[in-house]
Amino acid sequence: MLSLIKLPRVFTINQVPKVFHEDSIISGYRHPCSSATDCILSLFQLTNETLNIWTHFLPTWYFFWKLLTVVLMQDVWRDSFTWPLLVFLMSCCVYPLASSCAHTFSTMSTRARHICFFFDYGALSLYSLGSAITYSAYVIPDKWVNSLFHQYYIPIAVVNTVICTALACYSRLGLPYIQYNHDIIKRFSECKSPKFGKFLRILAFALPYLFDNIPLFYRLFLCVGEGCTDNDTNALHHTHIVMAFLTAFLFATHLPERLAPGSFDYIGHSHQLFHVFGIIGTHFQMEAIEQDMVTRRPWLLTYSLPITFTNTLGAALLSVTLSLGIIFLFSLPLLWSATRGEHTEKKTQSHPIAKGCQYH
């Protein structure tokens, strides 16, 4: 069937606008004004985004299966102790799905690219909150249970998700209407400093991760004596941490393609590896959370803070609402451009494929 369908052609870095450029990736770019159909067809064509899409789309269904297993096998409607796990698994479904959709449809236009990744950032923020909710319920060391830090841990994590989403969106274009409007073509970081936007994005996701893991880092590396929750689950937590830092390293360094530009355009570049190790890390994190949940349940139900709608599903819903509001604010100038008619960015006319194409 696919052999009868004409697949979209791919382009080199010199044939697409700078906003679509990826560090040290020379070829395999899709048309910057692709239709939705072309974007979907590109899933079955080898481009520099193909594996980025599939390495998150397939794991989405694995985590969805895990979520269904919990819903069907446990009494989630009456057992509030399962609610933090539900929130975490839902976030594990959302973030890879949002990422795969962003990578799929980001070449429909310049403005679509920005909006797609705004949603991607919001999904990652939700995942960070899902991690914090489960850590508060199942992972926090015995010594810290019911402490002042424990009581304010979830509210601070919610605030962190808002900061994370806002800072990550800001890293692309700056402040809406102040630093960009409906005519924007270039990324804010390209207008100021090539590395500034990337630094802000790393900071946006590093801060929530480091905060969320304070209880775990203390439990694994600093706590001594009684109440340190030293059990068999710690090995899984160690594996997750290693994968998390490897994921961050790949995202920040653009290795291996930086060592040999053009050699890893289709297979093996850092963003693909970033996805793979990120998903593996999430898997080990999930296994550790489930094991802590089971082994520590009797003690936590007796001594820990009560698990309620407010500090689980309620916190997640609040975070989603606030993040969607932020995404709407950052997207509004770009969405508004659709009602203004066509706008041509003169600087893109030098590209061989730019003629007759508006990079909206």
Coordinates of C-alpha atoms in Angstrom, one line a residue:
M1 CA 0.0 0.0 0.0
L2 CA 2.7 2.5 1.0
S3 CA 4.6 1.6 -2.2
L4 CA 1.7 3.2 -4.2
I5 CA 1.8 6.4 -2.1
K6 CA 4.3 9.1 -3.1
L7 CA 6.3 9.8 0.1
P8 CA 7.4 13.4 0.7
R9 CA 10.9 14.3 -0.3
V10 CA 13.5 15.3 2.3
F11 CA 15.9 18.2 2.2
T12 CA 19.3 19.3 3.5
I13 CA 20.0 21.9 6.1
N14 CA 20.7 24.6 3.5
Q15 CA 17.2 24.1 2.0
V16 CA 15.1 24.8 5.1
P17 CA 14.8 27.9 7.3
K18 CA 17.1 28.2 10.3
V19 CA 14.2 27.7 12.8
F20 CA 14.1 24.0 11.6
H21 CA 17.8 23.4 11.9
E22 CA 19.2 20.9 14.4
D23 CA 22.7 21.0 15.7
S24 CA 25.1 18.9 13.6
I25 CA 22.2 17.3 11.6
I26 CA 22.9 18.0 7.9
S27 CA 20.2 16.1 6.0
G28 CA 16.8 14.3 6.3
Y29 CA 14.7 17.4 6.9
R30 CA 11.1 17.4 5.9
H31 CA 9.4 20.3 4.0
P32 CA 8.8 23.2 6.4
C33 CA 5.3 23.6 5.0
S34 CA 4.2 20.0 5.2
S35 CA 0.5 19.1 5.2
A36 CA -0.9 17.0 8.0
T37 CA -1.0 14.1 5.6
D38 CA 2.6 14.5 4.7
C39 CA 3.6 14.6 8.4
I40 CA 1.8 11.3 9.0
L41 CA 3.3 9.7 5.8
S42 CA 6.7 10.7 7.1
L43 CA 6.3 8.3 9.9
F44 CA 6.9 5.5 7.3
Q45 CA 9.8 7.3 5.7
L46 CA 13.3 7.6 7.0
T47 CA 13.9 11.3 8.0
N48 CA 15.9 12.8 10.8
E49 CA 12.7 12.8 12.9
T50 CA 11.3 9.3 12.2
L51 CA 13.0 7.6 15.1
N52 CA 12.3 10.6 17.4
I53 CA 8.6 9.9 16.8
W54 CA 8.6 6.2 17.1
T55 CA 10.8 6.0 20.2
H56 CA 8.1 7.9 22.1
F57 CA 4.9 6.8 20.3
L58 CA 5.4 3.1 20.9
P59 CA 6.3 3.5 24.7
T60 CA 3.1 5.5 25.1
W61 CA 1.1 2.3 24.6
Y62 CA 3.3 0.3 27.0
F63 CA 2.6 2.9 29.7
F64 CA -1.1 3.0 28.7
W65 CA -1.2 -0.8 29.2
K66 CA 0.4 -0.4 32.7
L67 CA -2.3 2.2 33.5
L68 CA -5.1 -0.1 32.4
T69 CA -3.6 -2.9 34.4
V70 CA -3.7 -0.8 37.6
V71 CA -7.2 0.4 36.9
L72 CA -8.6 -3.1 36.2
M73 CA -6.6 -5.1 38.8
Q74 CA -6.8 -2.7 41.8
D75 CA -9.8 -1.1 43.5
V76 CA -8.8 2.4 42.4
W77 CA -12.2 3.9 43.1
R78 CA -12.1 3.1 46.8
D79 CA -8.4 2.7 47.5
S80 CA -6.9 6.2 47.6
F81 CA -3.4 4.7 48.2
T82 CA -3.4 3.9 44.4
W83 CA -4.2 7.4 43.3
P84 CA -0.6 8.7 43.2
L85 CA 0.4 5.8 41.0
L86 CA -2.5 6.6 38.7
V87 CA -1.4 10.2 38.4
F88 CA 2.2 9.1 37.6
L89 CA 1.1 6.5 35.0
M90 CA -1.2 9.0 33.3
S91 CA 1.7 11.5 33.1
C92 CA 3.9 8.6 31.7
C93 CA 1.3 8.2 28.9
V94 CA 0.9 11.9 28.2
Y95 CA 4.6 13.0 27.9
P96 CA 5.7 10.6 25.2
L97 CA 2.5 11.0 23.3
A98 CA 2.8 14.8 23.3
S99 CA 6.4 14.5 22.3
S100 CA 5.7 12.1 19.4
C101 CA 2.9 14.4 18.2
A102 CA 5.1 17.5 18.4
H103 CA 7.9 15.8 16.4
T104 CA 5.3 14.5 13.8
F105 CA 3.5 17.8 13.1
S106 CA 6.3 20.4 13.9
T107 CA 7.0 20.8 10.2
M108 CA 3.6 22.1 9.2
S109 CA 4.8 25.6 9.6
T110 CA 7.1 27.8 11.8
R111 CA 4.3 28.8 14.1
A112 CA 2.9 25.2 14.3
R113 CA 6.4 24.1 15.3
H114 CA 6.5 26.5 18.3
I115 CA 3.0 25.6 19.4
C116 CA 3.7 21.8 19.1
F117 CA 6.7 22.1 21.4
F118 CA 4.8 24.3 23.9
F119 CA 2.5 21.4 24.5
D120 CA 5.5 19.1 24.7
Y121 CA 7.0 21.2 27.5
G122 CA 3.7 21.2 29.3
A123 CA 3.5 17.4 29.2
L124 CA 7.0 17.1 30.6
S125 CA 6.0 19.5 33.4
L126 CA 3.1 17.2 34.2
Y127 CA 5.4 14.2 34.3
S128 CA 7.6 16.0 36.8
L129 CA 4.6 16.6 39.0
G130 CA 3.5 13.0 38.7
S131 CA 6.9 11.9 39.9
A132 CA 6.7 14.3 42.9
I133 CA 3.2 13.0 43.9
T134 CA 4.4 9.4 43.9
Y135 CA 7.6 10.3 45.7
S136 CA 5.6 12.0 48.4
A137 CA 3.3 9.0 48.8
Y138 CA 5.6 6.0 48.5
V139 CA 9.3 7.0 48.2
I140 CA 10.1 9.7 50.8
P141 CA 12.3 8.2 53.6
D142 CA 10.8 7.4 56.9
K143 CA 12.8 10.2 58.6
W144 CA 11.0 12.8 56.6
V145 CA 7.5 11.5 56.7
N146 CA 5.2 14.2 58.2
S147 CA 8.0 16.7 58.3
L148 CA 7.5 20.4 57.3
F149 CA 9.2 19.6 54.0
H150 CA 6.8 16.7 53.4
Q151 CA 3.8 18.9 54.0
Y152 CA 4.8 21.6 51.5
Y153 CA 6.5 19.2 49.0
I154 CA 3.4 18.8 46.6
P155 CA 2.4 22.5 46.6
I156 CA 6.0 23.5 45.7
A157 CA 6.1 20.9 43.0
V158 CA 2.9 22.4 41.5
V159 CA 4.5 25.8 41.5
N160 CA 7.6 24.2 39.9
T161 CA 5.5 22.8 37.0
V162 CA 4.1 26.3 36.3
I163 CA 7.7 27.8 36.3
C164 CA 8.9 24.9 34.2
T165 CA 6.2 25.3 31.5
A166 CA 6.6 29.1 31.4
L167 CA 10.4 29.1 31.3
A168 CA 10.5 26.4 28.6
C169 CA 8.0 28.3 26.5
Y170 CA 9.9 31.5 27.0
S171 CA 13.1 29.9 25.9
R172 CA 11.7 29.5 22.3
L173 CA 10.4 33.0 21.5
G174 CA 10.6 35.2 24.6
L175 CA 7.6 37.0 26.0
P176 CA 4.4 37.1 23.9
Y177 CA 3.6 40.5 22.3
I178 CA 6.7 42.0 24.0
Q179 CA 9.5 40.0 22.3
Y180 CA 7.5 38.4 19.5
N181 CA 4.1 38.8 17.7
H182 CA 2.2 37.3 14.8
D183 CA 5.1 38.1 12.4
I184 CA 7.7 36.1 14.2
I185 CA 9.8 33.7 12.1
K186 CA 13.0 33.1 14.0
R187 CA 13.5 31.7 17.4
F188 CA 14.2 34.1 20.3
S189 CA 17.4 32.3 21.0
E190 CA 18.6 32.7 17.4
C191 CA 18.0 36.5 17.6
K192 CA 19.9 36.9 20.9
S193 CA 22.3 34.0 21.5
P194 CA 22.4 30.6 19.9
K195 CA 22.9 28.9 23.2
F196 CA 20.7 31.0 25.4
G197 CA 17.4 29.3 24.6
K198 CA 18.9 25.8 25.1
F199 CA 20.3 26.9 28.5
L200 CA 16.9 28.1 29.6
R201 CA 15.3 24.9 28.5
I202 CA 17.8 22.8 30.3
L203 CA 17.3 24.9 33.4
A204 CA 13.5 24.7 33.1
F205 CA 13.5 20.9 33.4
A206 CA 16.6 20.5 35.6
L207 CA 15.1 22.5 38.5
P208 CA 11.9 20.5 38.9
Y209 CA 13.8 17.2 38.5
L210 CA 16.3 18.2 41.2
F211 CA 13.6 19.4 43.6
D212 CA 11.4 16.3 43.0
N213 CA 14.3 14.0 43.7
I214 CA 15.5 15.7 47.0
P215 CA 13.8 13.0 49.1
L216 CA 15.2 10.3 46.9
F217 CA 18.8 11.7 46.9
Y218 CA 18.7 12.1 50.6
R219 CA 17.4 8.5 51.0
L220 CA 20.1 7.0 48.7
F221 CA 23.2 9.1 49.3
L222 CA 23.0 11.1 52.6
C223 CA 20.7 9.4 55.1
V224 CA 22.4 7.3 57.8
G225 CA 21.0 5.3 60.7
E226 CA 17.4 4.6 61.5
G227 CA 14.6 5.7 59.2
C228 CA 16.5 5.7 56.0
T229 CA 14.3 3.3 54.1
D230 CA 17.2 1.1 53.0
N231 CA 15.5 -1.7 51.0
D232 CA 15.8 -3.7 47.8
T233 CA 14.1 -1.0 45.8
N234 CA 17.1 1.3 46.1
A235 CA 18.8 -0.6 43.3
L236 CA 16.0 0.3 40.9
H237 CA 16.2 3.9 42.1
H238 CA 19.9 4.0 41.4
T239 CA 19.3 2.7 37.9
H240 CA 16.7 5.3 37.2
I241 CA 19.0 8.1 38.4
V242 CA 21.8 6.9 36.2
M243 CA 19.5 6.9 33.2
A244 CA 18.2 10.3 34.0
F245 CA 21.6 11.9 34.1
L246 CA 22.6 10.1 30.9
T247 CA 19.5 11.5 29.3
A248 CA 20.4 15.0 30.4
F249 CA 23.9 14.6 29.2
L250 CA 22.8 13.6 25.7
F251 CA 20.3 16.5 25.5
A252 CA 22.9 19.0 26.6
T253 CA 25.9 17.8 24.6
H254 CA 24.5 16.7 21.2
L255 CA 26.8 13.7 21.2
P256 CA 27.6 11.8 19.1
E257 CA 26.6 13.9 16.0
R258 CA 28.6 16.9 17.2
L259 CA 31.8 14.7 16.7
A260 CA 30.8 13.8 13.1
P261 CA 28.2 16.1 11.7
G262 CA 26.1 14.4 9.0
S263 CA 27.0 10.8 10.1
F264 CA 24.1 10.4 12.5
D265 CA 21.4 12.3 10.7
Y266 CA 18.9 9.4 10.5
I267 CA 20.0 6.9 13.1
G268 CA 21.9 7.3 16.3
H269 CA 21.8 11.1 16.9
S270 CA 21.5 12.4 20.5
H271 CA 17.8 13.2 20.4
Q272 CA 16.9 9.7 19.5
L273 CA 19.2 8.4 22.3
F274 CA 17.7 11.0 24.6
H275 CA 14.3 9.5 24.0
V276 CA 15.4 5.9 24.4
F277 CA 17.3 6.4 27.7
G278 CA 14.6 8.7 29.0
I279 CA 12.0 6.0 28.4
I280 CA 14.2 3.3 30.0
G281 CA 14.7 5.6 33.0
T282 CA 11.0 6.1 33.3
H283 CA 10.5 2.3 33.2
F284 CA 12.9 1.7 36.1
Q285 CA 11.4 4.7 37.9
M286 CA 7.9 3.1 37.6
E287 CA 9.2 -0.3 38.8
A288 CA 10.8 1.3 41.8
I289 CA 7.7 3.3 42.6
E290 CA 5.5 0.2 42.4
Q291 CA 7.9 -1.8 44.6
D292 CA 8.0 0.9 47.2
M293 CA 4.3 1.2 47.1
V294 CA 3.8 -2.5 47.8
T295 CA 6.6 -3.1 50.4
R296 CA 6.0 0.1 52.4
R297 CA 2.2 0.3 52.2
P298 CA 1.4 -0.9 55.8
W299 CA 3.9 1.5 57.4
L300 CA 2.9 4.5 55.2
L301 CA -0.8 4.0 55.8
T302 CA -0.2 4.1 59.5
Y303 CA 2.3 7.0 59.8
S304 CA 2.4 9.1 56.6
L305 CA 0.2 12.0 55.5
P306 CA -3.3 10.9 54.3
I307 CA -3.6 10.6 50.5
T308 CA -6.5 12.7 49.3
F309 CA -7.9 14.0 46.0
T310 CA -6.3 17.4 46.7
N311 CA -2.7 16.1 46.9
T312 CA -3.0 13.7 44.0
L313 CA -5.6 14.1 41.2
G314 CA -6.5 17.6 42.3
A315 CA -2.9 18.8 42.2
A316 CA -2.5 17.3 38.7
L317 CA -5.7 18.9 37.4
L318 CA -4.6 22.3 38.8
S319 CA -1.2 21.9 37.2
V320 CA -2.7 20.9 33.8
T321 CA -5.1 23.9 34.0
L322 CA -2.3 26.4 34.7
S323 CA 0.1 24.9 32.1
L324 CA -2.6 25.0 29.4
G325 CA -3.2 28.6 30.4
I326 CA 0.5 29.4 30.0
I327 CA 0.6 27.6 26.6
F328 CA -2.4 29.5 25.4
L329 CA -0.8 32.8 26.4
F330 CA 2.4 32.0 24.5
S331 CA 0.5 30.6 21.5
L332 CA -2.0 33.4 21.2
P333 CA 0.2 35.7 19.1
L334 CA 0.9 32.8 16.8
L335 CA -2.7 31.7 16.6
W336 CA -3.9 35.3 16.0
S337 CA -1.7 35.4 12.9
A338 CA -4.1 32.9 11.2
T339 CA -6.8 35.6 11.2
R340 CA -4.4 38.2 9.7
G341 CA -4.0 36.6 6.3
E342 CA -0.7 35.5 4.8
H343 CA 2.5 37.1 5.8
T344 CA 5.8 36.5 3.9
E345 CA 9.1 36.6 5.6
K346 CA 11.4 38.0 3.0
K347 CA 14.5 36.5 4.4
T348 CA 13.3 33.0 3.6
Q349 CA 13.0 33.6 -0.1
S350 CA 16.6 32.7 -0.6
H351 CA 15.9 29.0 0.2
P352 CA 15.4 26.8 -2.8
I353 CA 12.1 25.4 -1.5
A354 CA 10.8 28.7 0.0
K355 CA 9.3 30.1 -3.1
G356 CA 5.5 30.2 -2.8
C357 CA 5.7 28.9 0.8
Q358 CA 4.7 31.0 3.8
Y359 CA 6.4 29.8 6.9
H360 CA 3.5 30.4 9.3

